[in-house]
Amino acid sequence: MTTRQLPQDPYIEAIGDALTTAGLAPTDYTFTEDSESRGTYCYLSAVITLDPSGTITSDDETARDGAAWPHGLLLLWEWHTGIEADQGEPERGPVWQFAELKEDGSNEYPTDLPVLGYASPDAIVDAARKVIAREILPGDFFNVGQWRGWDGGIIGDAWERHAELDAACEAWGADEEAS
């Protein structure tokens, strides 16, 4: 995590705790940040790295051969200010995505998870399990919001503290727009 408290920190910590309890402990524990690209597009983000195949920390190079997730799985959360939505950037608010890690540390194009932006920790665990089992497959650049292999709709419900989190993110967004 960053050295200063960000609005999403308690939420992402709750997600990490739920994943750990479910036997999917993050390998590179979560980190959160506030980010900016192209000078104006600001957002909050968090990254959770999972090792569903047990190969990231393995010293056995051959363990990756044939593993379903040889280099890991990323769960990505972002909250966007929406200030560049007219230029094709995401609308204001939160979104969860996933991406498979590659050997060089980069990742495949992220795919939206079929969960609410402020999904409950249990919903994230359930969705992660479905991704790991390949019930939800990665999409591609041209099919944003379409989950290949998944027709079960939105998974789970919202986090019980979603209103508090939303207010904190909105306050952060207002501060960013003012500066």
GROMACS .gro file of N, CA and C in nm:
model
  537
    1MET      N    1   0.083  -0.117   0.000
    1MET     CA    2   0.000   0.000   0.000
    1MET      C    3   0.089   0.125   0.000
    2THR      N    4   0.032   0.236  -0.037
    2THR     CA    5   0.106   0.361  -0.035
    2THR      C    6   0.127   0.403   0.110
    3THR      N    7   0.214   0.503   0.130
    3THR     CA    8   0.240   0.548   0.265
    3THR      C    9   0.128   0.638   0.317
    4ARG      N   10   0.048   0.695   0.231
    4ARG     CA   11  -0.064   0.776   0.276
    4ARG      C   12  -0.194   0.703   0.249
    5GLN      N   13  -0.292   0.732   0.329
    5GLN     CA   14  -0.422   0.665   0.317
    5GLN      C   15  -0.496   0.716   0.194
    6LEU      N   16  -0.544   0.624   0.113
    6LEU     CA   17  -0.627   0.658  -0.002
    6LEU      C   18  -0.767   0.604   0.023
    7PRO      N   19  -0.868   0.660  -0.043
    7PRO     CA   20  -1.006   0.620  -0.015
    7PRO      C   21  -1.031   0.469  -0.026
    8GLN      N   22  -0.963   0.403  -0.119
    8GLN     CA   23  -0.990   0.262  -0.145
    8GLN      C   24  -0.914   0.166  -0.054
    9ASP      N   25  -0.820   0.215   0.025
    9ASP     CA   26  -0.736   0.126   0.105
    9ASP      C   27  -0.813   0.029   0.194
   10PRO      N   28  -0.911   0.074   0.274
   10PRO     CA   29  -0.985  -0.023   0.358
   10PRO      C   30  -1.062  -0.126   0.274
   11TYR      N   31  -1.114  -0.085   0.160
   11TYR     CA   32  -1.187  -0.175   0.072
   11TYR      C   33  -1.095  -0.281   0.014
   12ILE      N   34  -0.982  -0.240  -0.039
   12ILE     CA   35  -0.889  -0.334  -0.100
   12ILE      C   36  -0.831  -0.428   0.006
   13GLU      N   37  -0.810  -0.377   0.126
   13GLU     CA   38  -0.764  -0.463   0.236
   13GLU      C   39  -0.868  -0.570   0.267
   14ALA      N   40  -0.996  -0.532   0.267
   14ALA     CA   41  -1.104  -0.630   0.291
   14ALA      C   42  -1.108  -0.735   0.180
   15ILE      N   43  -1.084  -0.693   0.057
   15ILE     CA   44  -1.078  -0.787  -0.056
   15ILE      C   45  -0.961  -0.883  -0.036
   16GLY      N   46  -0.844  -0.830  -0.002
   16GLY     CA   47  -0.726  -0.914   0.021
   16GLY      C   48  -0.749  -1.014   0.133
   17ASP      N   49  -0.814  -0.969   0.240
   17ASP     CA   50  -0.844  -1.059   0.352
   17ASP      C   51  -0.938  -1.171   0.308
   18ALA      N   52  -1.040  -1.137   0.229
   18ALA     CA   53  -1.136  -1.239   0.182
   18ALA      C   54  -1.067  -1.339   0.091
   19LEU      N   55  -0.981  -1.291   0.002
   19LEU     CA   56  -0.908  -1.382  -0.086
   19LEU      C   57  -0.818  -1.475  -0.005
   20THR      N   58  -0.751  -1.421   0.095
   20THR     CA   59  -0.664  -1.502   0.180
   20THR      C   60  -0.745  -1.608   0.254
   21THR      N   61  -0.857  -1.569   0.310
   21THR     CA   62  -0.944  -1.663   0.381
   21THR      C   63  -0.993  -1.774   0.289
   22ALA      N   64  -1.014  -1.740   0.162
   22ALA     CA   65  -1.063  -1.837   0.063
   22ALA      C   66  -0.951  -1.923   0.005
   23GLY      N   67  -0.828  -1.905   0.052
   23GLY     CA   68  -0.716  -1.984   0.000
   23GLY      C   69  -0.655  -1.928  -0.126
   24LEU      N   70  -0.683  -1.802  -0.157
   24LEU     CA   71  -0.628  -1.736  -0.276
   24LEU      C   72  -0.544  -1.616  -0.235
   25ALA      N   73  -0.460  -1.634  -0.136
   25ALA     CA   74  -0.382  -1.523  -0.081
   25ALA      C   75  -0.304  -1.451  -0.190
   26PRO      N   76  -0.311  -1.318  -0.192
   26PRO     CA   77  -0.230  -1.243  -0.287
   26PRO      C   78  -0.081  -1.272  -0.266
   27THR      N   79  -0.008  -1.287  -0.377
   27THR     CA   80   0.136  -1.313  -0.367
   27THR      C   81   0.214  -1.183  -0.358
   28ASP      N   82   0.172  -1.086  -0.432
   28ASP     CA   83   0.231  -0.953  -0.426
   28ASP      C   84   0.119  -0.871  -0.367
   29TYR      N   85   0.118  -0.864  -0.233
   29TYR     CA   86  -0.001  -0.808  -0.170
   29TYR      C   87  -0.040  -0.679  -0.237
   30THR      N   88  -0.161  -0.645  -0.217
   30THR     CA   89  -0.222  -0.534  -0.287
   30THR      C   90  -0.142  -0.406  -0.271
   31PHE      N   91  -0.146  -0.326  -0.374
   31PHE     CA   92  -0.098  -0.190  -0.359
   31PHE      C   93  -0.202  -0.099  -0.421
   32THR      N   94  -0.211   0.020  -0.368
   32THR     CA   95  -0.307   0.115  -0.421
   32THR      C   96  -0.233   0.244  -0.452
   33GLU      N   97  -0.292   0.322  -0.540
   33GLU     CA   98  -0.230   0.449  -0.574
   33GLU      C   99  -0.331   0.542  -0.636
   34ASP      N  100  -0.293   0.667  -0.642
   34ASP     CA  101  -0.366   0.761  -0.724
   34ASP      C  102  -0.274   0.790  -0.842
   35SER      N  103  -0.331   0.787  -0.959
   35SER     CA  104  -0.250   0.791  -1.080
   35SER      C  105  -0.297   0.901  -1.174
   36GLU      N  106  -0.209   0.937  -1.262
   36GLU     CA  107  -0.242   1.036  -1.363
   36GLU      C  108  -0.169   1.001  -1.491
   37SER      N  109  -0.240   1.011  -1.600
   37SER     CA  110  -0.175   0.991  -1.729
   37SER      C  111  -0.220   1.101  -1.824
   38ARG      N  112  -0.137   1.134  -1.916
   38ARG     CA  113  -0.163   1.239  -2.015
   38ARG      C  114  -0.193   1.374  -1.952
   39GLY      N  115  -0.154   1.391  -1.826
   39GLY     CA  116  -0.165   1.523  -1.765
   39GLY      C  117  -0.298   1.557  -1.703
   40THR      N  118  -0.408   1.492  -1.743
   40THR     CA  119  -0.537   1.531  -1.688
   40THR      C  120  -0.622   1.413  -1.641
   41TYR      N  121  -0.598   1.296  -1.689
   41TYR     CA  122  -0.683   1.182  -1.661
   41TYR      C  123  -0.643   1.118  -1.529
   42CYS      N  124  -0.713   1.147  -1.421
   42CYS     CA  125  -0.678   1.100  -1.287
   42CYS      C  126  -0.769   0.985  -1.245
   43TYR      N  127  -0.713   0.894  -1.171
   43TYR     CA  128  -0.791   0.782  -1.120
   43TYR      C  129  -0.724   0.719  -1.000
   44LEU      N  130  -0.804   0.646  -0.923
   44LEU     CA  131  -0.754   0.566  -0.812
   44LEU      C  132  -0.741   0.424  -0.862
   45SER      N  133  -0.643   0.350  -0.812
   45SER     CA  134  -0.629   0.213  -0.860
   45SER      C  135  -0.572   0.123  -0.750
   46ALA      N  136  -0.594  -0.006  -0.771
   46ALA     CA  137  -0.537  -0.109  -0.684
   46ALA      C  138  -0.510  -0.231  -0.770
   47VAL      N  139  -0.404  -0.303  -0.736
   47VAL     CA  140  -0.367  -0.424  -0.808
   47VAL      C  141  -0.347  -0.536  -0.706
   48ILE      N  142  -0.408  -0.649  -0.734
   48ILE     CA  143  -0.392  -0.767  -0.650
   48ILE      C  144  -0.336  -0.877  -0.739
   49THR      N  145  -0.223  -0.934  -0.702
   49THR     CA  146  -0.162  -1.042  -0.779
   49THR      C  147  -0.190  -1.174  -0.710
   50LEU      N  148  -0.248  -1.268  -0.785
   50LEU     CA  149  -0.276  -1.402  -0.735
   50LEU      C  150  -0.188  -1.502  -0.808
   51ASP      N  151  -0.163  -1.614  -0.742
   51ASP     CA  152  -0.083  -1.722  -0.799
   51ASP      C  153  -0.165  -1.851  -0.795
   52PRO      N  154  -0.271  -1.860  -0.876
   52PRO     CA  155  -0.359  -1.977  -0.868
   52PRO      C  156  -0.292  -2.109  -0.903
   53SER      N  157  -0.185  -2.107  -0.978
   53SER     CA  158  -0.116  -2.231  -1.015
   53SER      C  159  -0.001  -2.263  -0.920
   54GLY      N  160   0.030  -2.173  -0.829
   54GLY     CA  161   0.139  -2.196  -0.735
   54GLY      C  162   0.276  -2.196  -0.802
   55THR      N  163   0.291  -2.120  -0.910
   55THR     CA  164   0.416  -2.124  -0.985
   55THR      C  165   0.499  -1.996  -0.976
   56ILE      N  166   0.441  -1.887  -0.930
   56ILE     CA  167   0.515  -1.761  -0.927
   56ILE      C  168   0.634  -1.771  -0.833
   57THR      N  169   0.612  -1.823  -0.716
   57THR     CA  170   0.719  -1.830  -0.616
   57THR      C  171   0.796  -1.960  -0.620
   58SER      N  172   0.762  -2.048  -0.712
   58SER     CA  173   0.829  -2.177  -0.721
   58SER      C  174   0.970  -2.162  -0.778
   59ASP      N  175   1.064  -2.235  -0.720
   59ASP     CA  176   1.200  -2.238  -0.773
   59ASP      C  177   1.213  -2.338  -0.888
   60ASP      N  178   1.111  -2.418  -0.907
   60ASP     CA  179   1.111  -2.520  -1.012
   60ASP      C  180   1.063  -2.459  -1.143
   61GLU      N  181   1.156  -2.431  -1.234
   61GLU     CA  182   1.123  -2.369  -1.362
   61GLU      C  183   1.024  -2.454  -1.444
   62THR      N  184   1.032  -2.585  -1.430
   62THR     CA  185   0.942  -2.671  -1.508
   62THR      C  186   0.800  -2.672  -1.452
   63ALA      N  187   0.780  -2.618  -1.332
   63ALA     CA  188   0.646  -2.613  -1.273
   63ALA      C  189   0.552  -2.528  -1.357
   64ARG      N  190   0.607  -2.433  -1.430
   64ARG     CA  191   0.524  -2.345  -1.514
   64ARG      C  192   0.474  -2.415  -1.641
   65ASP      N  193   0.546  -2.517  -1.684
   65ASP     CA  194   0.508  -2.588  -1.806
   65ASP      C  195   0.370  -2.651  -1.789
   66GLY      N  196   0.278  -2.608  -1.869
   66GLY     CA  197   0.143  -2.662  -1.866
   66GLY      C  198   0.055  -2.608  -1.755
   67ALA      N  199   0.107  -2.518  -1.671
   67ALA     CA  200   0.026  -2.459  -1.564
   67ALA      C  201  -0.079  -2.366  -1.625
   68ALA      N  202  -0.196  -2.363  -1.566
   68ALA     CA  203  -0.305  -2.280  -1.617
   68ALA      C  204  -0.272  -2.131  -1.605
   69TRP      N  205  -0.208  -2.091  -1.498
   69TRP     CA  206  -0.172  -1.951  -1.474
   69TRP      C  207  -0.022  -1.945  -1.438
   70PRO      N  208   0.066  -1.973  -1.535
   70PRO     CA  209   0.208  -1.990  -1.503
   70PRO      C  210   0.275  -1.867  -1.442
   71HIS      N  211   0.225  -1.748  -1.474
   71HIS     CA  212   0.289  -1.626  -1.424
   71HIS      C  213   0.198  -1.544  -1.334
   72GLY      N  214   0.077  -1.593  -1.312
   72GLY     CA  215  -0.014  -1.528  -1.219
   72GLY      C  216  -0.134  -1.462  -1.284
   73LEU      N  217  -0.219  -1.412  -1.198
   73LEU     CA  218  -0.344  -1.347  -1.236
   73LEU      C  219  -0.354  -1.215  -1.163
   74LEU      N  220  -0.387  -1.110  -1.235
   74LEU     CA  221  -0.407  -0.978  -1.174
   74LEU      C  222  -0.555  -0.951  -1.158
   75LEU      N  223  -0.592  -0.900  -1.043
   75LEU     CA  224  -0.724  -0.841  -1.022
   75LEU      C  225  -0.700  -0.692  -1.010
   76LEU      N  226  -0.767  -0.614  -1.092
   76LEU     CA  227  -0.742  -0.471  -1.101
   76LEU      C  228  -0.869  -0.394  -1.065
   77TRP      N  229  -0.856  -0.295  -0.980
   77TRP     CA  230  -0.968  -0.208  -0.946
   77TRP      C  231  -0.929  -0.066  -0.978
   78GLU      N  232  -1.018   0.008  -1.043
   78GLU     CA  233  -0.993   0.149  -1.073
   78GLU      C  234  -1.119   0.229  -1.048
   79TRP      N  235  -1.099   0.352  -1.001
   79TRP     CA  236  -1.208   0.449  -0.988
   79TRP      C  237  -1.167   0.568  -1.071
   80HIS      N  238  -1.251   0.605  -1.166
   80HIS     CA  239  -1.219   0.710  -1.263
   80HIS      C  240  -1.296   0.839  -1.232
   81THR      N  241  -1.231   0.951  -1.256
   81THR     CA  242  -1.298   1.080  -1.239
   81THR      C  243  -1.396   1.106  -1.352
   82GLY      N  244  -1.376   1.042  -1.466
   82GLY     CA  245  -1.464   1.063  -1.580
   82GLY      C  246  -1.441   1.193  -1.655
   83ILE      N  247  -1.333   1.264  -1.621
   83ILE     CA  248  -1.313   1.395  -1.682
   83ILE      C  249  -1.275   1.388  -1.830
   84GLU      N  250  -1.241   1.270  -1.878
   84GLU     CA  251  -1.212   1.256  -2.021
   84GLU      C  252  -1.306   1.155  -2.086
   85ALA      N  253  -1.424   1.136  -2.029
   85ALA     CA  254  -1.520   1.040  -2.084
   85ALA      C  255  -1.561   1.079  -2.226
   86ASP      N  256  -1.562   1.209  -2.255
   86ASP     CA  257  -1.597   1.254  -2.389
   86ASP      C  258  -1.489   1.218  -2.492
   87GLN      N  259  -1.372   1.175  -2.444
   87GLN     CA  260  -1.263   1.136  -2.533
   87GLN      C  261  -1.242   0.984  -2.533
   88GLY      N  262  -1.344   0.911  -2.489
   88GLY     CA  263  -1.338   0.766  -2.494
   88GLY      C  264  -1.283   0.700  -2.368
   89GLU      N  265  -1.245   0.779  -2.268
   89GLU     CA  266  -1.198   0.723  -2.143
   89GLU      C  267  -1.318   0.676  -2.061
   90PRO      N  268  -1.296   0.595  -1.958
   90PRO     CA  269  -1.409   0.542  -1.879
   90PRO      C  270  -1.493   0.651  -1.814
   91GLU      N  271  -1.620   0.619  -1.793
   91GLU     CA  272  -1.710   0.707  -1.721
   91GLU      C  273  -1.666   0.718  -1.576
   92ARG      N  274  -1.724   0.810  -1.504
   92ARG     CA  275  -1.693   0.828  -1.363
   92ARG      C  276  -1.734   0.705  -1.284
   93GLY      N  277  -1.647   0.662  -1.194
   93GLY     CA  278  -1.683   0.554  -1.104
   93GLY      C  279  -1.587   0.437  -1.109
   94PRO      N  280  -1.625   0.329  -1.037
   94PRO     CA  281  -1.536   0.215  -1.019
   94PRO      C  282  -1.560   0.103  -1.120
   95VAL      N  283  -1.454   0.024  -1.141
   95VAL     CA  284  -1.463  -0.095  -1.226
   95VAL      C  285  -1.360  -0.197  -1.178
   96TRP      N  286  -1.396  -0.325  -1.184
   96TRP     CA  287  -1.304  -0.436  -1.157
   96TRP      C  288  -1.269  -0.504  -1.289
   97GLN      N  289  -1.143  -0.541  -1.306
   97GLN     CA  290  -1.097  -0.613  -1.424
   97GLN      C  291  -1.000  -0.723  -1.382
   98PHE      N  292  -0.969  -0.811  -1.476
   98PHE     CA  293  -0.868  -0.913  -1.453
   98PHE      C  294  -0.781  -0.925  -1.576
   99ALA      N  295  -0.658  -0.973  -1.555
   99ALA     CA  296  -0.566  -0.994  -1.667
   99ALA      C  297  -0.465  -1.102  -1.628
  100GLU      N  298  -0.426  -1.179  -1.726
  100GLU     CA  299  -0.324  -1.281  -1.703
  100GLU      C  300  -0.186  -1.219  -1.717
  101LEU      N  301  -0.098  -1.250  -1.623
  101LEU     CA  302   0.039  -1.202  -1.629
  101LEU      C  303   0.119  -1.282  -1.731
  102LYS      N  304   0.212  -1.215  -1.797
  102LYS     CA  305   0.303  -1.280  -1.891
  102LYS      C  306   0.439  -1.297  -1.825
  103GLU      N  307   0.524  -1.375  -1.887
  103GLU     CA  308   0.657  -1.404  -1.833
  103GLU      C  309   0.740  -1.278  -1.811
  104ASP      N  310   0.726  -1.180  -1.899
  104ASP     CA  311   0.808  -1.059  -1.888
  104ASP      C  312   0.753  -0.957  -1.788
  105GLY      N  313   0.644  -0.992  -1.718
  105GLY     CA  314   0.586  -0.902  -1.619
  105GLY      C  315   0.475  -0.814  -1.673
  106SER      N  316   0.459  -0.810  -1.804
  106SER     CA  317   0.347  -0.737  -1.861
  106SER      C  318   0.221  -0.823  -1.845
  107ASN      N  319   0.110  -0.775  -1.894
  107ASN     CA  320  -0.011  -0.853  -1.883
  107ASN      C  321  -0.095  -0.846  -2.010
  108GLU      N  322  -0.184  -0.944  -2.022
  108GLU     CA  323  -0.279  -0.943  -2.132
  108GLU      C  324  -0.371  -0.824  -2.116
  109TYR      N  325  -0.445  -0.789  -2.222
  109TYR     CA  326  -0.539  -0.679  -2.215
  109TYR      C  327  -0.643  -0.707  -2.107
  110PRO      N  328  -0.663  -0.617  -2.010
  110PRO     CA  329  -0.758  -0.644  -1.902
  110PRO      C  330  -0.902  -0.660  -1.953
  111THR      N  331  -0.975  -0.747  -1.885
  111THR     CA  332  -1.115  -0.775  -1.915
  111THR      C  333  -1.198  -0.739  -1.793
  112ASP      N  334  -1.312  -0.675  -1.815
  112ASP     CA  335  -1.399  -0.643  -1.703
  112ASP      C  336  -1.446  -0.770  -1.633
  113LEU      N  337  -1.448  -0.766  -1.500
  113LEU     CA  338  -1.508  -0.874  -1.421
  113LEU      C  339  -1.658  -0.848  -1.412
  114PRO      N  340  -1.740  -0.950  -1.417
  114PRO     CA  341  -1.885  -0.928  -1.407
  114PRO      C  342  -1.929  -0.910  -1.261
  115VAL      N  343  -1.880  -0.803  -1.199
  115VAL     CA  344  -1.915  -0.768  -1.062
  115VAL      C  345  -1.944  -0.619  -1.057
  116LEU      N  346  -2.005  -0.576  -0.949
  116LEU     CA  347  -2.028  -0.434  -0.928
  116LEU      C  348  -1.895  -0.364  -0.902
  117GLY      N  349  -1.887  -0.236  -0.929
  117GLY     CA  350  -1.763  -0.161  -0.906
  117GLY      C  351  -1.720  -0.159  -0.762
  118TYR      N  352  -1.818  -0.162  -0.672
  118TYR     CA  353  -1.789  -0.173  -0.529
  118TYR      C  354  -1.838  -0.309  -0.480
  119ALA      N  355  -1.799  -0.413  -0.551
  119ALA     CA  356  -1.842  -0.550  -0.521
  119ALA      C  357  -1.799  -0.592  -0.381
  120SER      N  358  -1.879  -0.678  -0.321
  120SER     CA  359  -1.843  -0.732  -0.190
  120SER      C  360  -1.719  -0.819  -0.203
  121PRO      N  361  -1.644  -0.833  -0.094
  121PRO     CA  362  -1.528  -0.922  -0.098
  121PRO      C  363  -1.565  -1.064  -0.141
  122ASP      N  364  -1.680  -1.114  -0.095
  122ASP     CA  365  -1.724  -1.248  -0.136
  122ASP      C  366  -1.750  -1.256  -0.286
  123ALA      N  367  -1.804  -1.149  -0.344
  123ALA     CA  368  -1.828  -1.146  -0.489
  123ALA      C  369  -1.696  -1.152  -0.565
  124ILE      N  370  -1.594  -1.081  -0.516
  124ILE     CA  371  -1.463  -1.084  -0.582
  124ILE      C  372  -1.402  -1.223  -0.573
  125VAL      N  373  -1.414  -1.287  -0.457
  125VAL     CA  374  -1.363  -1.424  -0.442
  125VAL      C  375  -1.434  -1.516  -0.540
  126ASP      N  376  -1.566  -1.507  -0.547
  126ASP     CA  377  -1.644  -1.592  -0.637
  126ASP      C  378  -1.604  -1.567  -0.783
  127ALA      N  379  -1.592  -1.440  -0.821
  127ALA     CA  380  -1.554  -1.407  -0.959
  127ALA      C  381  -1.412  -1.456  -0.989
  128ALA      N  382  -1.319  -1.439  -0.895
  128ALA     CA  383  -1.181  -1.485  -0.916
  128ALA      C  384  -1.179  -1.636  -0.937
  129ARG      N  385  -1.256  -1.708  -0.859
  129ARG     CA  386  -1.261  -1.854  -0.876
  129ARG      C  387  -1.314  -1.891  -1.014
  130LYS      N  388  -1.411  -1.817  -1.064
  130LYS     CA  389  -1.467  -1.845  -1.197
  130LYS      C  390  -1.366  -1.812  -1.307
  131VAL      N  391  -1.286  -1.709  -1.288
  131VAL     CA  392  -1.179  -1.676  -1.383
  131VAL      C  393  -1.074  -1.786  -1.380
  132ILE      N  394  -1.032  -1.826  -1.260
  132ILE     CA  395  -0.930  -1.929  -1.246
  132ILE      C  396  -0.975  -2.059  -1.311
  133ALA      N  397  -1.104  -2.093  -1.296
  133ALA     CA  398  -1.159  -2.215  -1.354
  133ALA      C  399  -1.190  -2.200  -1.503
  134ARG      N  400  -1.165  -2.082  -1.557
  134ARG     CA  401  -1.189  -2.051  -1.700
  134ARG      C  402  -1.338  -2.054  -1.736
  135GLU      N  403  -1.423  -2.030  -1.637
  135GLU     CA  404  -1.566  -2.011  -1.665
  135GLU      C  405  -1.589  -1.872  -1.722
  136ILE      N  406  -1.504  -1.778  -1.680
  136ILE     CA  407  -1.502  -1.643  -1.735
  136ILE      C  408  -1.370  -1.630  -1.808
  137LEU      N  409  -1.377  -1.603  -1.937
  137LEU     CA  410  -1.255  -1.596  -2.019
  137LEU      C  411  -1.220  -1.452  -2.052
  138PRO      N  412  -1.093  -1.427  -2.075
  138PRO     CA  413  -1.055  -1.291  -2.114
  138PRO      C  414  -1.125  -1.249  -2.242
  139GLY      N  415  -1.160  -1.123  -2.247
  139GLY     CA  416  -1.217  -1.067  -2.369
  139GLY      C  417  -1.106  -1.018  -2.458
  140ASP      N  418  -1.137  -0.921  -2.538
  140ASP     CA  419  -1.033  -0.858  -2.618
  140ASP      C  420  -1.064  -0.710  -2.629
  141PHE      N  421  -0.975  -0.638  -2.691
  141PHE     CA  422  -0.984  -0.493  -2.699
  141PHE      C  423  -1.118  -0.445  -2.755
  142PHE      N  424  -1.175  -0.519  -2.847
  142PHE     CA  425  -1.294  -0.474  -2.917
  142PHE      C  426  -1.425  -0.518  -2.851
  143ASN      N  427  -1.419  -0.599  -2.747
  143ASN     CA  428  -1.539  -0.649  -2.682
  143ASN      C  429  -1.542  -0.613  -2.534
  144VAL      N  430  -1.519  -0.487  -2.503
  144VAL     CA  431  -1.518  -0.442  -2.365
  144VAL      C  432  -1.655  -0.470  -2.303
  145GLY      N  433  -1.653  -0.526  -2.183
  145GLY     CA  434  -1.777  -0.554  -2.112
  145GLY      C  435  -1.843  -0.685  -2.152
  146GLN      N  436  -1.783  -0.759  -2.244
  146GLN     CA  437  -1.837  -0.889  -2.283
  146GLN      C  438  -1.747  -0.997  -2.225
  147TRP      N  439  -1.809  -1.090  -2.151
  147TRP     CA  440  -1.734  -1.194  -2.084
  147TRP      C  441  -1.752  -1.323  -2.159
  148ARG      N  442  -1.652  -1.361  -2.234
  148ARG     CA  443  -1.660  -1.485  -2.310
  148ARG      C  444  -1.673  -1.603  -2.215
  149GLY      N  445  -1.762  -1.693  -2.247
  149GLY     CA  446  -1.781  -1.812  -2.166
  149GLY      C  447  -1.864  -1.787  -2.041
  150TRP      N  448  -1.915  -1.668  -2.021
  150TRP     CA  449  -1.991  -1.637  -1.900
  150TRP      C  450  -2.125  -1.574  -1.940
  151ASP      N  451  -2.233  -1.635  -1.898
  151ASP     CA  452  -2.365  -1.575  -1.922
  151ASP      C  453  -2.446  -1.569  -1.792
  152GLY      N  454  -2.376  -1.575  -1.681
  152GLY     CA  455  -2.441  -1.575  -1.551
  152GLY      C  456  -2.469  -1.437  -1.494
  153GLY      N  457  -2.448  -1.333  -1.571
  153GLY     CA  458  -2.477  -1.198  -1.524
  153GLY      C  459  -2.377  -1.150  -1.419
  154ILE      N  460  -2.420  -1.049  -1.344
  154ILE     CA  461  -2.336  -0.990  -1.241
  154ILE      C  462  -2.325  -1.086  -1.122
  155ILE      N  463  -2.204  -1.103  -1.073
  155ILE     CA  464  -2.178  -1.193  -0.960
  155ILE      C  465  -2.186  -1.115  -0.830
  156GLY      N  466  -2.263  -1.165  -0.735
  156GLY     CA  467  -2.266  -1.110  -0.600
  156GLY      C  468  -2.333  -0.976  -0.586
  157ASP      N  469  -2.302  -0.913  -0.475
  157ASP     CA  470  -2.365  -0.786  -0.442
  157ASP      C  471  -2.259  -0.683  -0.408
  158ALA      N  472  -2.303  -0.570  -0.354
  158ALA     CA  473  -2.211  -0.462  -0.321
  158ALA      C  474  -2.155  -0.480  -0.180
  159TRP      N  475  -2.038  -0.421  -0.157
  159TRP     CA  476  -1.975  -0.418  -0.026
  159TRP      C  477  -2.065  -0.342   0.070
  160GLU      N  478  -2.076  -0.387   0.193
  160GLU     CA  479  -2.166  -0.323   0.289
  160GLU      C  480  -2.127  -0.178   0.318
  161ARG      N  481  -2.002  -0.141   0.293
  161ARG     CA  482  -1.956  -0.004   0.316
  161ARG      C  483  -1.943   0.074   0.184
  162HIS      N  484  -2.017   0.032   0.081
  162HIS     CA  485  -2.000   0.094  -0.051
  162HIS      C  486  -2.036   0.243  -0.053
  163ALA      N  487  -2.137   0.284   0.024
  163ALA     CA  488  -2.176   0.426   0.024
  163ALA      C  489  -2.064   0.512   0.083
  164GLU      N  490  -2.002   0.464   0.189
  164GLU     CA  491  -1.889   0.534   0.251
  164GLU      C  492  -1.771   0.542   0.153
  165LEU      N  493  -1.742   0.433   0.086
  165LEU     CA  494  -1.633   0.430  -0.010
  165LEU      C  495  -1.661   0.522  -0.127
  166ASP      N  496  -1.784   0.518  -0.178
  166ASP     CA  497  -1.821   0.604  -0.290
  166ASP      C  498  -1.805   0.751  -0.253
  167ALA      N  499  -1.850   0.789  -0.133
  167ALA     CA  500  -1.837   0.927  -0.089
  167ALA      C  501  -1.689   0.968  -0.080
  168ALA      N  502  -1.606   0.880  -0.028
  168ALA     CA  503  -1.462   0.910  -0.017
  168ALA      C  504  -1.398   0.925  -0.155
  169CYS      N  505  -1.435   0.838  -0.248
  169CYS     CA  506  -1.380   0.847  -0.385
  169CYS      C  507  -1.429   0.973  -0.454
  170GLU      N  508  -1.555   1.007  -0.437
  170GLU     CA  509  -1.610   1.130  -0.496
  170GLU      C  510  -1.539   1.253  -0.441
  171ALA      N  511  -1.512   1.254  -0.310
  171ALA     CA  512  -1.441   1.367  -0.249
  171ALA      C  513  -1.300   1.377  -0.307
  172TRP      N  514  -1.232   1.262  -0.324
  172TRP     CA  515  -1.100   1.262  -0.385
  172TRP      C  516  -1.109   1.317  -0.528
  173GLY      N  517  -1.209   1.271  -0.604
  173GLY     CA  518  -1.226   1.317  -0.741
  173GLY      C  519  -1.251   1.468  -0.749
  174ALA      N  520  -1.332   1.519  -0.658
  174ALA     CA  521  -1.358   1.663  -0.656
  174ALA      C  522  -1.231   1.742  -0.626
  175ASP      N  523  -1.150   1.691  -0.533
  175ASP     CA  524  -1.023   1.757  -0.503
  175ASP      C  525  -0.931   1.756  -0.625
  176GLU      N  526  -0.927   1.645  -0.697
  176GLU     CA  527  -0.841   1.634  -0.816
  176GLU      C  528  -0.887   1.730  -0.925
  177GLU      N  529  -1.017   1.742  -0.943
  177GLU     CA  530  -1.070   1.832  -1.047
  177GLU      C  531  -1.043   1.979  -1.012
  178ALA      N  532  -1.041   2.010  -0.882
  178ALA     CA  533  -1.018   2.146  -0.838
  178ALA      C  534  -0.872   2.189  -0.849
  179SER      N  535  -0.783   2.089  -0.849
  179SER     CA  536  -0.639   2.124  -0.851
  179SER      C  537  -0.583   2.129  -0.990
   0.00000   0.00000   0.00000
